[in-house]
Coordinates of C-alpha atoms in Angstrom, one line a residue:
X16 CA 0.3 -0.3 -0.6
X17 CA 1.3 3.7 -1.1
X18 CA 1.0 6.5 0.7
X19 CA -0.5 8.1 -2.3
X20 CA -3.5 6.4 -1.9
X21 CA -4.4 8.3 1.5
X22 CA -4.1 11.8 -0.1
X23 CA -7.4 13.5 -0.2
X24 CA -7.3 15.4 -3.1
X25 CA -8.7 13.5 -6.5
X26 CA -5.4 11.2 -8.2
X27 CA -7.4 12.8 -12.0
X28 CA -7.1 17.3 -11.3
X29 CA -4.5 18.0 -13.1
X30 CA -4.3 21.5 -11.2
X31 CA -3.2 19.9 -8.4
X32 CA 1.1 18.9 -8.8
X33 CA 1.9 15.2 -8.0
X34 CA 4.6 16.1 -5.2
X35 CA 1.7 17.5 -3.2
X36 CA 1.6 17.5 0.2
X37 CA -1.0 14.8 1.0
X38 CA -4.2 16.0 3.3
X39 CA -6.4 14.5 5.7
X40 CA -9.0 11.8 4.4
X41 CA -12.0 13.3 4.7
X42 CA -15.1 12.1 6.2
X43 CA -13.3 10.4 8.7
X44 CA -14.6 9.3 12.1
X45 CA -11.0 7.9 13.5
X46 CA -8.1 6.2 12.6
X47 CA -6.5 3.6 14.9
X48 CA -2.8 2.5 13.9
X49 CA -2.1 -1.2 15.7
X50 CA 1.3 -2.0 15.6
X51 CA 3.2 -5.5 15.5
X52 CA 2.8 -5.4 19.3
X53 CA -1.0 -5.0 19.0
X54 CA -0.5 -2.0 20.7
X55 CA -3.5 0.1 19.3
X56 CA -2.4 4.3 18.8
X57 CA -5.5 6.4 17.8
X58 CA -4.9 9.0 14.8
X59 CA -5.8 12.9 14.4
X60 CA -8.9 12.5 11.8
X61 CA -7.0 16.3 10.8
X62 CA -3.5 15.4 9.9
X63 CA -2.6 13.0 6.8
X64 CA -2.8 9.3 7.3
X65 CA 1.2 7.6 6.6
X66 CA 0.6 3.9 6.6
X67 CA 3.5 2.0 7.7
X68 CA 4.4 -1.7 7.3
X69 CA 3.4 -4.2 9.1
X70 CA 1.0 -2.3 11.5
X71 CA -2.6 -2.1 11.2
X72 CA -4.5 0.1 9.7
X73 CA -8.3 0.5 10.6
X74 CA -10.5 4.2 9.1
X75 CA -14.2 4.3 9.7
X76 CA -16.4 6.8 7.5
X77 CA -19.1 8.8 7.9
X78 CA -20.9 7.5 5.0
X79 CA -22.8 10.5 4.5
X80 CA -20.6 12.9 3.7
X81 CA -20.0 13.0 0.1
X82 CA -16.1 13.4 0.3
X83 CA -15.9 10.5 2.5
X84 CA -17.9 8.8 -0.6
X85 CA -15.6 10.6 -3.6
X86 CA -12.5 10.3 -1.4
X87 CA -13.2 6.2 -1.3
X88 CA -14.4 5.7 -4.9
X89 CA -11.4 7.4 -6.6
X90 CA -8.1 6.9 -4.6
X91 CA -5.8 3.7 -5.3
X92 CA -7.1 1.5 -2.6
X93 CA -5.9 -2.1 -2.5
X94 CA -9.2 -3.3 -2.8
X95 CA -11.5 -5.2 -5.3
X96 CA -13.9 -3.0 -7.1
X97 CA -16.4 -5.8 -6.1
X98 CA -15.5 -4.1 -2.2
X99 CA -14.8 -0.7 -2.7
X100 CA -18.7 -0.5 -4.8
X101 CA -20.5 -2.8 -2.0
X102 CA -18.9 -0.3 1.0
X103 CA -19.8 3.1 -0.8
X104 CA -23.8 1.1 -1.7
X105 CA -26.8 1.5 0.7
X106 CA -27.5 -2.0 0.6
X107 CA -29.1 -3.7 4.1
X108 CA -28.4 -7.2 3.3
X109 CA -26.2 -9.1 6.0
X110 CA -23.3 -10.2 3.7
X111 CA -19.8 -11.6 3.9
X112 CA -17.4 -12.4 0.9
X113 CA -14.1 -13.8 1.3
X114 CA -11.4 -14.2 -1.2
X115 CA -7.8 -14.8 -0.8
X116 CA -6.4 -11.1 -0.1
X117 CA -9.2 -10.2 2.2
X118 CA -13.2 -10.0 3.0
X119 CA -16.0 -7.6 2.8
X120 CA -19.4 -6.9 3.7
X121 CA -22.2 -5.6 5.4
X122 CA -23.1 -6.5 8.6
X123 CA -26.5 -5.2 11.2
X124 CA -25.9 -3.6 14.6
X125 CA -28.0 -1.4 16.4
X126 CA -28.0 2.9 16.4
X127 CA -26.8 4.9 19.3
X128 CA -27.5 8.4 20.3
X129 CA -26.8 9.9 23.0
X130 CA -28.2 8.0 26.1
X131 CA -26.5 4.8 24.3
X132 CA -28.1 1.8 22.5
X133 CA -31.7 2.0 20.8
X134 CA -33.8 -1.0 19.2
X135 CA -33.3 0.3 15.1
X136 CA -31.1 -0.9 13.7
X137 CA -28.1 0.1 11.2
X138 CA -25.5 -1.1 8.9
X139 CA -21.7 -1.4 9.1
X140 CA -20.0 -1.7 5.3
X141 CA -16.3 -3.2 5.6
X142 CA -13.7 -4.0 3.7
X143 CA -9.8 -5.5 5.5
X144 CA -7.3 -6.2 3.9
X145 CA -4.0 -7.9 5.9
X146 CA -3.1 -4.8 7.3
X147 CA -6.4 -2.9 6.7
X148 CA -9.6 -2.4 7.3
X149 CA -12.2 0.3 6.2
X150 CA -15.7 0.7 7.7
X151 CA -18.2 3.0 7.5
X152 CA -21.7 3.4 9.2
X153 CA -24.6 6.3 7.5
X154 CA -25.1 6.6 11.9
X155 CA -23.8 5.8 14.6
X156 CA -23.5 2.6 16.0
X157 CA -22.7 0.7 18.9
X158 CA -20.9 -1.9 18.3
X159 CA -17.9 0.2 16.2
X160 CA -18.2 2.8 19.0
X161 CA -17.5 0.8 21.6
X162 CA -14.4 -1.3 20.0
X163 CA -13.2 2.6 19.3
X164 CA -13.6 2.8 23.6
X165 CA -11.5 -0.5 24.6
X166 CA -9.0 0.6 21.8
X167 CA -8.7 4.0 23.3
X168 CA -8.0 2.1 26.5
X169 CA -5.3 0.3 25.6
X170 CA -7.3 -3.4 24.0
X171 CA -4.5 -5.4 22.1
X172 CA -5.5 -6.6 19.0
X173 CA -3.5 -9.0 17.3
X174 CA -4.4 -8.9 13.4
X175 CA -7.2 -7.3 11.4
X176 CA -9.7 -10.4 12.0
X177 CA -9.6 -10.1 15.8
X178 CA -10.7 -6.5 14.7
X179 CA -13.3 -7.7 13.1
X180 CA -14.1 -10.1 15.9
X181 CA -14.1 -7.7 18.4
X182 CA -16.4 -5.2 16.4
X183 CA -18.6 -8.4 16.0
X184 CA -18.8 -9.2 19.6
X185 CA -19.3 -5.7 21.0
X186 CA -22.4 -5.8 18.6
X187 CA -23.7 -9.2 20.4
X188 CA -22.1 -7.5 24.0
X189 CA -24.6 -4.5 23.1
X190 CA -27.6 -6.9 22.2
X191 CA -27.4 -8.5 25.8
X192 CA -27.8 -5.3 27.1
X193 CA -31.1 -4.9 24.8
X194 CA -32.1 -8.2 26.0
X195 CA -31.9 -8.0 30.0
X196 CA -33.5 -4.5 29.7
X197 CA -36.0 -6.4 27.7
X198 CA -36.0 -9.3 30.1
X199 CA -36.8 -6.8 33.1
X200 CA -39.6 -5.1 31.7
X201 CA -41.0 -8.5 31.0
X202 CA -40.8 -9.0 34.7
X203 CA -42.8 -6.1 35.5
X204 CA -45.4 -6.7 33.5
X205 CA -45.7 -10.0 34.9
X206 CA -45.7 -9.3 38.1
X207 CA -48.7 -6.3 37.4
X208 CA -50.7 -8.7 36.0
X209 CA -50.3 -11.0 38.5
X210 CA -51.6 -8.8 40.0
X211 CA -54.1 -7.8 39.1
X212 CA -53.5 -3.8 39.0
X213 CA -54.9 -1.3 36.9
X214 CA -53.2 -0.6 33.6
X215 CA -52.8 -0.7 30.5
X216 CA -50.2 -3.1 30.0
X217 CA -51.4 -4.0 26.3
X218 CA -48.7 -0.8 24.5
X219 CA -45.7 -2.2 26.8
X220 CA -46.3 -5.3 25.0
X221 CA -46.4 -4.9 22.0
X222 CA -43.6 -2.8 22.1
X223 CA -41.3 -5.5 23.7
X224 CA -43.0 -7.5 21.1
X225 CA -41.8 -5.6 18.4
X226 CA -38.1 -5.0 20.0
X227 CA -38.1 -9.3 19.7
X228 CA -39.2 -9.7 16.8
X229 CA -36.5 -6.6 15.4
X230 CA -33.3 -8.6 17.1
X231 CA -34.1 -12.0 15.5
X232 CA -34.4 -10.7 13.0
X233 CA -30.9 -8.8 12.9
X234 CA -29.7 -12.3 14.7
X235 CA -30.6 -14.2 12.0
X236 CA -29.2 -12.1 9.1
X237 CA -26.0 -12.7 11.1
X238 CA -26.4 -16.1 12.3
X239 CA -26.6 -16.7 8.7
X240 CA -23.5 -15.3 7.4
X241 CA -21.4 -16.8 10.1
X242 CA -22.1 -20.3 9.3
X243 CA -22.4 -19.9 5.8
X244 CA -18.0 -18.8 6.6
X245 CA -17.7 -21.9 8.8
X246 CA -19.1 -24.1 5.8
X247 CA -16.6 -22.8 3.5
X248 CA -13.2 -24.0 3.6
X249 CA -11.3 -20.7 4.5
X250 CA -7.6 -22.6 5.5
X251 CA -6.0 -20.8 2.3
X252 CA -6.4 -17.8 3.5
X253 CA -3.9 -15.9 5.4
X254 CA -3.9 -16.2 9.3
X255 CA -4.8 -12.6 9.9
X256 CA -7.7 -12.7 7.3
X257 CA -9.3 -15.6 8.8
X258 CA -12.4 -15.2 11.1
X259 CA -13.5 -17.4 14.1
X260 CA -17.0 -18.1 12.3
X261 CA -17.7 -21.4 14.5
X262 CA -17.1 -19.3 17.9
X263 CA -19.4 -16.2 16.2
X264 CA -22.1 -18.3 15.0
X265 CA -21.9 -20.2 18.5
X266 CA -22.6 -17.2 20.6
X267 CA -25.3 -15.2 18.2
X268 CA -27.3 -19.1 18.0
X269 CA -27.5 -18.5 21.9
X270 CA -28.8 -14.8 21.6
X271 CA -31.6 -15.4 19.6
X272 CA -32.4 -18.5 21.4
X273 CA -33.5 -16.0 23.9
X274 CA -34.6 -14.0 22.1
X275 CA -36.8 -15.8 20.8
X276 CA -37.6 -17.5 24.1
X277 CA -39.0 -13.5 25.4
X278 CA -40.8 -13.4 22.3
X279 CA -42.6 -16.7 23.3
X280 CA -43.1 -15.2 26.8
X281 CA -44.4 -12.2 25.6
X282 CA -46.9 -13.8 23.2
X283 CA -48.0 -15.5 25.9
X284 CA -48.5 -12.8 27.9
X285 CA -50.3 -11.0 26.7
X286 CA -52.6 -13.7 25.7
X287 CA -53.1 -14.0 28.8
X288 CA -53.6 -10.1 28.9
X289 CA -56.2 -10.4 26.6
X290 CA -58.0 -12.8 28.5
X291 CA -57.8 -11.0 31.3
X292 CA -59.0 -7.9 29.3
X293 CA -61.9 -10.3 28.4
X294 CA -63.1 -11.7 31.6
X295 CA -63.5 -8.3 33.1
X296 CA -65.3 -7.7 30.2
X297 CA -67.7 -10.4 30.2
X298 CA -67.9 -9.7 34.4
X299 CA -69.0 -5.8 32.7
X300 CA -71.7 -7.7 30.6
X301 CA -73.5 -9.2 33.3
X302 CA -74.0 -6.9 36.0
X303 CA -75.3 -5.3 32.9
X304 CA -77.4 -8.0 31.8
X305 CA -78.6 -9.0 36.0
X306 CA -79.6 -5.1 36.7
X307 CA -81.4 -5.4 32.9
X308 CA -83.7 -8.5 34.8
X309 CA -84.0 -6.8 37.7
X310 CA -85.3 -3.3 36.2
X311 CA -87.6 -5.1 33.2
X312 CA -90.3 -5.4 35.2
X313 CA -91.2 -2.4 37.4
X314 CA -90.6 -0.5 33.8
X315 CA -93.7 -3.1 32.1
X316 CA -95.7 -2.0 35.4
X317 CA -94.9 1.4 34.9
X318 CA -96.2 1.5 31.6
X319 CA -98.7 0.0 32.5
X320 CA -100.3 2.5 35.3
X321 CA -99.1 5.2 31.8
X322 CA -101.6 4.4 29.8
X323 CA -104.6 6.7 29.3
X324 CA -107.3 4.2 29.2
X325 CA -110.0 3.2 32.1
X326 CA -110.2 1.0 34.6
X327 CA -106.7 1.2 36.1
X328 CA -106.1 -0.1 39.2
X329 CA -105.9 1.9 42.0
X330 CA -107.0 4.8 39.5
X331 CA -109.4 6.2 42.4
X332 CA -107.7 4.9 45.5
X333 CA -106.0 8.1 47.3
X334 CA -103.5 4.7 48.0
X335 CA -102.1 4.0 43.8
X336 CA -99.4 5.8 44.2
X337 CA -98.4 3.3 46.9
X338 CA -99.0 0.6 45.7
X339 CA -97.8 1.3 42.5
X340 CA -94.4 1.6 44.2
X341 CA -95.1 -1.8 46.3
X342 CA -96.2 -3.9 43.0
X343 CA -92.8 -2.3 41.4
X344 CA -90.9 -3.6 44.3
X345 CA -92.5 -6.9 44.5
X346 CA -91.7 -7.2 40.2
X347 CA -88.2 -6.3 41.2
X348 CA -88.1 -8.7 44.5
X349 CA -89.1 -11.4 42.4
X350 CA -87.0 -11.0 39.0
X351 CA -83.9 -11.5 41.7
X352 CA -85.4 -14.6 43.3
X353 CA -85.6 -16.1 40.0
X354 CA -82.2 -14.6 39.1
X355 CA -80.5 -16.4 41.6
X356 CA -82.1 -19.5 41.7
X357 CA -81.4 -20.4 38.5
X358 CA -77.5 -19.4 39.7
X359 CA -77.2 -16.2 37.3
X360 CA -76.6 -14.2 41.1
X361 CA -74.6 -15.4 43.3

């Protein structure tokens, strides 16, 4: 890899002298140089970056920066054309392609905001050779940032495959923290369901199930990527490019099983909550039906006495009102006894 590849100017610009000093790489979020002893060194992104022999270089780009896309498309980087095209694309299909000279692909990660990991999915694009890792994202990602912090704290990296494995491990660690948070939420919801607390838990359960579905979809794609790589014969790859696909796939399989169990648990809780809501509705209808049955005979009697016809009972009696009231109460009592007799009222 020559230092000319890291010049910020366009190589096709005739007005730029060939011997002009290199400029800072545009759109660079961070850069690390990792020596042969595995010690990482953070490089300033506002200065030119010179590659060194036998040193690993990690360049992480903001792919929403048009200048970064222009530089990645024009720089004389030692990567295949297919890898460069995938790095510059907006493809969201998780994939990993390995060849004799390197690997490239797209993996999913959780987006990061000021408060930490979110439940939304982003994508990390990468191209790796024996001494270079180019990565990029359109929005801030959790795993890449966690790997950056680890390197800043002195975490040693043996080769480019180990650096990529660290990023994937951080993807799994981020999901594990989200899973723990979801488990606590499910515990709280289950406690409220079993304690008959008056609260509308359907929205909270819906959010948990939606997050589980998203994580399962993301983990399924990652699992498939590394299982396919595990099935391939990678013995001819250089040692620095041999990714521990089996180890990563096993780690992701365990997380996916936990997600599936939580999704099933949330579904059962949602069904139990729905049954509880239906039971409450049935009880309300039962009370309404009993009241209707108790009030129907008095309503009938009231209607009869309201008829504008001759020969109505008690019409000429001074105590006619009280006789009619007593008849109404008697009708309600009779209806009550009948309902109690047939078991509607316990």
